[in-house]
Amino acid sequence: MKITLSFEKTQTKDTSIMVDALRASTTITLALNNFNEIIPCFTPEEAFELKKEINGIIAGERSGKRVEGFDVGNSPKDVENYDTDIETLILTTSNGTRILKDMDSTVLVGSMVNAKAVGYKSVEIAENEIDVVMAGYKGNFALEDFLAAGEILYWICDRLNNECEISDYAKAAIMASRDYDALKEGFYNCNSGRKLSRLKSKKDIDCCVLKNISENVAIYENNILKLIKD
Ligand SMILES: O=C(O)[C@H](CS(=O)(=O)O)OP(=O)(O)O
Ligand SMILES: [Mg+2]
């Protein structure tokens, strides 16, 4: 099995894992405890248009703040705990939902909170290649996505008993993610982490940095995110 790490765009047609640790991947993973499906939109305008056509809760942010007129922002716990009987979540965020659009492969969603589950599941479904794709921050490298990718890559290699062809880039992410105290420091002091703290959303970082608190693995098929079947 060939294991790689990429930025924004996947390099495989086999199996990709989209990683946006602060916060979209975490929000998607935990939202599936409250919603049956998530429809990612690429702009707030598109989300508002879709809301007119379907019965859905509309969530997301721009610059880390809830979009005016949305039911909820991009806080994983706020979305997970949103009190509703509606089964569909419409979600648009600055980075994570944007990069899903161009991924021409089987796509899973990975974060710290489901790192082992998504790593193991990717090995189960991949044929020959797994590419972990970092969402980044406004088109730039994001430390938290590199660290979360490293945690996921660790579990992929663990599931393969380290019998795999892994890129140096992917190896570097694993090495960078091994010290959990350093990883947490990275989450709180990266660009997104500092911004979220300024926006009084530190509680979201507290959630997004937790390791393996969820078995949920979302798969992106036909423009919809749902829990992958066992
Ligand atoms: O909502 C988020 O946390 C980020 C935007 S920012 O880094 O807080 O400005 O969006 P995401 O698409 O989850 O990276
Ligand atoms: Mg992010």
mmCIF file of N, CA and C and ligand atoms in Angstrom, residues 20 22-23 95 144, ligand 2:
data_model
loop_
_atom_site.group_PDB
_atom_site.id
_atom_site.type_symbol
_atom_site.label_atom_id
_atom_site.label_comp_id
_atom_site.label_asym_id
_atom_site.label_seq_id
_atom_site.Cartn_x
_atom_site.Cartn_y
_atom_site.Cartn_z
ATOM 1 N N ASP A 20 -9.181 18.633 8.061
ATOM 2 C CA ASP A 20 -9.290 20.047 8.433
ATOM 3 C C ASP A 20 -9.603 20.050 9.922
ATOM 4 N N LEU A 22 -9.066 22.036 12.496
ATOM 5 C CA LEU A 22 -9.741 23.205 13.076
ATOM 6 C C LEU A 22 -10.571 23.834 11.956
ATOM 7 N N ARG A 23 -11.827 23.661 11.905
ATOM 8 C CA ARG A 23 -12.636 22.771 12.687
ATOM 9 C C ARG A 23 -13.490 21.831 11.809
ATOM 10 N N ASN A 95 -12.324 26.495 4.532
ATOM 11 C CA ASN A 95 -11.313 25.626 3.926
ATOM 12 C C ASN A 95 -11.818 24.206 3.657
ATOM 13 N N GLU A 144 -1.952 22.669 12.273
ATOM 14 C CA GLU A 144 -2.861 21.720 12.927
ATOM 15 C C GLU A 144 -3.266 20.586 11.981
HETATM 16 MG MG MG B 2 -9.192 24.657 9.360
#
